Coordinates of C-alpha atoms in Angstrom, one line a residue:
X1 CA -19.0 -19.6 -9.6
X2 CA -18.4 -22.3 -12.3
X3 CA -19.8 -25.8 -12.0
X4 CA -16.5 -27.1 -10.6
X5 CA -16.3 -24.5 -7.9
X6 CA -13.6 -22.5 -9.6
X7 CA -14.5 -18.9 -9.7
X8 CA -13.1 -15.6 -11.0
X9 CA -11.2 -13.3 -8.6
X10 CA -13.5 -10.6 -7.2
X11 CA -12.5 -7.1 -6.4
X12 CA -15.0 -5.0 -4.5
X13 CA -14.4 -1.2 -4.9
X14 CA -16.0 0.9 -2.0
X15 CA -15.7 4.7 -2.1
X16 CA -15.8 6.3 1.4
X17 CA -16.0 9.7 3.0
X18 CA -16.5 9.6 6.8
X19 CA -18.2 6.2 6.8
X20 CA -16.5 4.8 10.0
X21 CA -19.9 3.9 11.5
X22 CA -21.2 2.1 8.4
X23 CA -18.0 0.1 7.5
X24 CA -18.5 -2.5 10.2
X25 CA -21.9 -3.5 8.9
X26 CA -20.7 -3.6 5.3
X27 CA -17.5 -5.6 6.0
X28 CA -19.3 -8.3 8.0
X29 CA -21.2 -9.3 4.9
X30 CA -18.5 -9.0 2.3
X31 CA -17.1 -12.2 0.9
X32 CA -14.0 -13.3 2.9
X33 CA -12.1 -14.3 -0.2
X34 CA -12.7 -11.2 -2.3
X35 CA -10.3 -8.2 -2.6
X36 CA -11.6 -5.2 -0.8
X37 CA -10.4 -2.0 -2.4
X38 CA -11.5 0.9 0.0
X39 CA -11.1 4.3 -1.6
X40 CA -11.0 7.1 1.0
X41 CA -11.7 10.7 0.3
X42 CA -9.5 11.9 3.3
X43 CA -12.1 11.0 6.0
X44 CA -11.6 12.6 9.4
X45 CA -13.6 10.1 11.4
X46 CA -11.1 7.2 11.3
X47 CA -12.7 5.3 8.4
X48 CA -9.4 3.8 7.3
X49 CA -8.5 2.7 10.7
X50 CA -11.7 0.8 11.3
X51 CA -11.3 -0.8 7.8
X52 CA -7.8 -2.0 8.6
X53 CA -8.9 -3.4 12.0
X54 CA -11.7 -5.4 10.5
X55 CA -9.9 -6.5 7.3
X56 CA -6.1 -6.1 7.6
X57 CA -5.8 -7.4 4.0
X58 CA -8.0 -4.4 2.8
X59 CA -6.4 -2.4 0.0
X60 CA -6.7 1.3 0.9
X61 CA -6.2 4.1 -1.6
X62 CA -6.8 7.6 -1.6
X63 CA -8.6 9.8 -4.1
X64 CA -6.6 12.1 -6.3
X65 CA -9.4 14.6 -6.6
X66 CA -12.9 15.1 -5.1
X67 CA -16.1 13.3 -6.0
X68 CA -17.5 9.8 -6.3
X69 CA -16.4 9.5 -9.9
X70 CA -12.8 10.1 -9.0
X71 CA -12.9 7.6 -6.1
X72 CA -14.3 4.9 -8.4
X73 CA -11.5 5.7 -10.9
X74 CA -8.9 5.4 -8.4
X75 CA -10.5 2.1 -7.0
X76 CA -10.7 0.6 -10.4
X77 CA -6.9 1.4 -11.1
X78 CA -6.1 -0.3 -8.0
X79 CA -8.3 -3.4 -8.3
X80 CA -6.6 -6.7 -9.5
X81 CA -9.5 -8.9 -9.8
X82 CA -11.2 -10.6 -12.9
X83 CA -14.5 -9.0 -11.8
X84 CA -15.0 -5.6 -10.4
X85 CA -18.0 -4.8 -8.1
X86 CA -19.0 -1.2 -7.3
X87 CA -20.4 -1.0 -3.8
X88 CA -21.5 1.9 -1.7
X89 CA -20.4 2.1 1.9
X90 CA -23.5 3.7 3.3
X91 CA -25.5 0.3 3.7
X92 CA -27.9 1.1 0.9
X93 CA -26.6 -1.7 -1.3
X94 CA -26.8 -5.2 0.1
X95 CA -23.4 -7.1 -0.3
X96 CA -25.3 -10.3 -0.2
X97 CA -26.5 -9.6 -3.7
X98 CA -22.8 -9.7 -5.1
X99 CA -23.2 -13.4 -5.8
X100 CA -26.2 -12.6 -8.0
X101 CA -24.1 -10.0 -10.0
X102 CA -21.1 -12.5 -10.3
X103 CA -23.4 -15.3 -11.5
X104 CA -24.8 -13.0 -14.3
X105 CA -21.2 -12.3 -15.5
X106 CA -20.2 -15.9 -15.3
X107 CA -23.1 -16.8 -17.4
X108 CA -22.0 -14.7 -20.2
X109 CA -22.7 -10.9 -19.6
X110 CA -20.0 -8.4 -19.8
X111 CA -21.7 -5.9 -17.5
X112 CA -24.1 -6.7 -14.7
X113 CA -26.4 -3.6 -14.1
X114 CA -28.3 -3.3 -10.8
X115 CA -31.9 -2.4 -11.1
X116 CA -34.4 -1.4 -8.5
X117 CA -37.3 -1.4 -11.0
X118 CA -37.4 -5.0 -12.3
X119 CA -39.0 -8.0 -10.7
X120 CA -37.2 -8.8 -7.5
X121 CA -35.8 -5.4 -7.0
X122 CA -37.0 -2.4 -5.0
X123 CA -36.1 0.4 -2.7
X124 CA -37.1 1.7 0.6
X125 CA -35.0 4.8 0.2
X126 CA -35.7 6.5 -3.1
X127 CA -38.1 9.5 -3.0
X128 CA -40.9 10.0 -5.5
X129 CA -39.0 12.9 -7.1
X130 CA -35.8 10.9 -7.6
X131 CA -37.9 7.9 -8.9
X132 CA -39.7 10.0 -11.5
X133 CA -36.4 11.8 -12.4
X134 CA -34.7 8.5 -13.0
X135 CA -37.5 7.1 -15.0
X136 CA -37.4 10.1 -17.2
X137 CA -33.6 10.1 -17.6
X138 CA -33.6 6.4 -18.3
X139 CA -36.3 6.8 -21.0
X140 CA -34.1 9.6 -22.6
X141 CA -31.0 7.3 -22.8
X142 CA -33.0 4.5 -24.1
X143 CA -34.4 6.7 -26.9
X144 CA -31.0 8.1 -27.7
X145 CA -29.1 4.8 -27.5
X146 CA -31.9 2.3 -28.5
X147 CA -31.2 0.5 -25.2
X148 CA -33.4 -0.8 -22.4
X149 CA -32.2 0.5 -19.1
X150 CA -34.8 0.4 -16.3
X151 CA -32.6 2.1 -13.7
X152 CA -30.1 4.3 -15.3
X153 CA -28.8 6.2 -12.1
X154 CA -28.3 3.2 -9.8
X155 CA -24.8 2.7 -9.0
X156 CA -24.7 -1.1 -7.9
X157 CA -23.0 -2.7 -10.9
X158 CA -20.3 -5.3 -11.5
X159 CA -18.2 -6.0 -14.7
X160 CA -15.4 -7.9 -16.0
X161 CA -12.0 -6.1 -15.8
X162 CA -11.6 -6.2 -19.6
X163 CA -14.4 -3.5 -19.7
X164 CA -12.2 -0.9 -18.1
X165 CA -10.8 0.5 -21.4
X166 CA -14.4 1.1 -22.6
X167 CA -15.3 2.9 -19.3
X168 CA -12.2 5.0 -19.7
X169 CA -12.1 6.5 -16.2
X170 CA -8.7 7.6 -15.0
X171 CA -7.7 8.8 -11.5
X172 CA -5.0 11.2 -12.8
X173 CA -2.4 13.0 -10.7
X174 CA -3.1 14.0 -7.0
X175 CA -4.3 17.6 -6.6
X176 CA -5.3 17.9 -10.3
X177 CA -8.1 20.0 -11.6
X178 CA -11.7 18.5 -11.5
X179 CA -12.2 16.3 -14.4
X180 CA -15.4 15.2 -16.5
X181 CA -17.2 12.4 -14.5
X182 CA -15.7 13.2 -11.0
X183 CA -19.1 13.6 -9.5
X184 CA -22.3 11.5 -8.8
X185 CA -23.0 11.5 -12.5
X186 CA -20.3 8.8 -13.0
X187 CA -22.9 6.1 -12.7
X188 CA -24.8 7.5 -15.7
X189 CA -21.5 8.0 -17.5
X190 CA -20.4 4.4 -16.9
X191 CA -23.7 2.9 -18.0
X192 CA -23.9 4.9 -21.2
X193 CA -20.2 4.1 -22.1
X194 CA -20.9 0.4 -21.5
X195 CA -24.0 0.6 -23.8
X196 CA -22.2 2.5 -26.5
X197 CA -19.2 0.2 -26.3
X198 CA -21.3 -2.8 -27.3
X199 CA -21.0 -4.5 -23.9
X200 CA -23.5 -7.3 -23.2
X201 CA -25.4 -5.6 -20.3
X202 CA -27.8 -7.7 -18.2
X203 CA -29.8 -6.1 -15.5
X204 CA -29.9 -7.7 -12.0
X205 CA -32.7 -7.1 -9.5
X206 CA -31.4 -5.3 -6.5
X207 CA -33.1 -3.8 -3.4
X208 CA -32.0 -0.4 -2.1
X209 CA -32.0 0.1 1.7
X210 CA -31.9 3.4 3.6
X211 CA -28.5 4.8 4.5
X212 CA -27.5 3.3 7.8
X213 CA -25.9 6.4 9.3
X214 CA -24.7 9.8 8.3
X215 CA -26.0 12.1 5.6
X216 CA -25.8 11.7 1.9
X217 CA -24.1 14.4 -0.3
X218 CA -26.5 13.6 -3.1
X219 CA -28.6 16.7 -4.2
X220 CA -31.6 15.6 -6.4
X221 CA -31.8 18.8 -8.5
X222 CA -28.2 19.8 -9.0
X223 CA -27.0 16.2 -9.5
X224 CA -29.9 15.5 -11.7
X225 CA -28.9 18.4 -14.0
X226 CA -25.3 17.1 -14.0
X227 CA -26.8 13.7 -15.2
X228 CA -28.8 15.3 -17.9
X229 CA -25.7 17.1 -19.2
X230 CA -23.8 13.7 -19.0
X231 CA -26.4 12.0 -21.1
X232 CA -26.1 14.5 -24.0
X233 CA -22.4 14.6 -23.9
X234 CA -21.8 10.9 -23.6
X235 CA -24.6 9.9 -26.1
X236 CA -22.7 11.7 -28.9
X237 CA -19.0 11.6 -27.7
X238 CA -16.7 9.7 -30.2
X239 CA -15.5 6.6 -28.8
X240 CA -11.7 6.6 -28.1
X241 CA -9.8 4.6 -30.8
X242 CA -8.8 1.1 -29.9
X243 CA -10.9 0.6 -26.8
X244 CA -13.2 -1.9 -28.4
X245 CA -10.3 -3.9 -29.7
X246 CA -8.5 -3.8 -26.4
X247 CA -11.6 -4.9 -24.5
X248 CA -12.2 -7.7 -27.0
X249 CA -8.7 -8.9 -26.7
X250 CA -8.9 -8.8 -22.8
X251 CA -12.1 -10.8 -23.0
X252 CA -10.6 -13.6 -25.0
X253 CA -7.5 -13.8 -22.9
X254 CA -9.6 -13.9 -19.6
X255 CA -11.9 -16.6 -21.0
X256 CA -9.1 -18.7 -22.0
X257 CA -7.4 -18.5 -18.6
X258 CA -10.6 -19.2 -16.7
X259 CA -11.5 -22.1 -19.0
X260 CA -8.1 -23.7 -18.2
X261 CA -8.5 -23.1 -14.5
X262 CA -11.9 -24.9 -14.6
X263 CA -10.0 -28.0 -15.3
X264 CA -8.2 -27.7 -11.9
X265 CA -9.9 -28.8 -8.6
X266 CA -11.2 -25.9 -6.4
X267 CA -12.9 -25.6 -3.1
X268 CA -13.6 -21.8 -2.9
X269 CA -16.6 -19.9 -4.4
X270 CA -14.5 -16.8 -4.6
X271 CA -10.8 -16.7 -5.5
X272 CA -8.7 -13.8 -4.1
X273 CA -6.6 -12.1 -6.8
X274 CA -2.9 -13.1 -6.9

């Protein structure tokens, strides 16, 4: 939020698959004036109905393929806000922290990266195996990219919409073949592309809570191997032509608009996308 109270429009992208029991808890804490984009993976427990009942203005889209990566791609494509927040539906990420991510972006960052391993962060859910694996994978990426990630595999992030060309995630046509980045490795893919794209990444302390209800689909070993493969592919993948210029142009356009809007009176901390 700016000093005048005028803030950027916020879109919160929430991938779901049979999260009907968790959605009420999450929705109670979400900012009322943010756009909620719920991406459903064809749930069978009434997740969509629960979401509509709680937030009739919720934007609901369906995945075109399977996997968390495809869900995020579909959500990003549907989001209309200036800032896009990635939020899990299982209750592990605290929606009350969204304001901290937004503030970091308003203060000048392009990409706000959640971290459980910096001062103020933590986790009551991560296992020792996953913690050590994450530490090793973070160290590998930092070595390859000369970066300083402390929590590579954590998926609670927020970024300005002009970063989307750099992230280069596309939902594709419904029923298509599986694509690179469709799975849990998408969080690593996003973080590496943000770093290689020259985005100003600032880490934000975040606390990870245990999943509220249900069972995670994450497999520490198999998904860890997918992340390792993602690191080596993405660290050396040529950047698509034009994406950096497109992001720079989008950044300039957005900053001009927000600067102009700061001159107007405002009373809300969050502004719903038009």
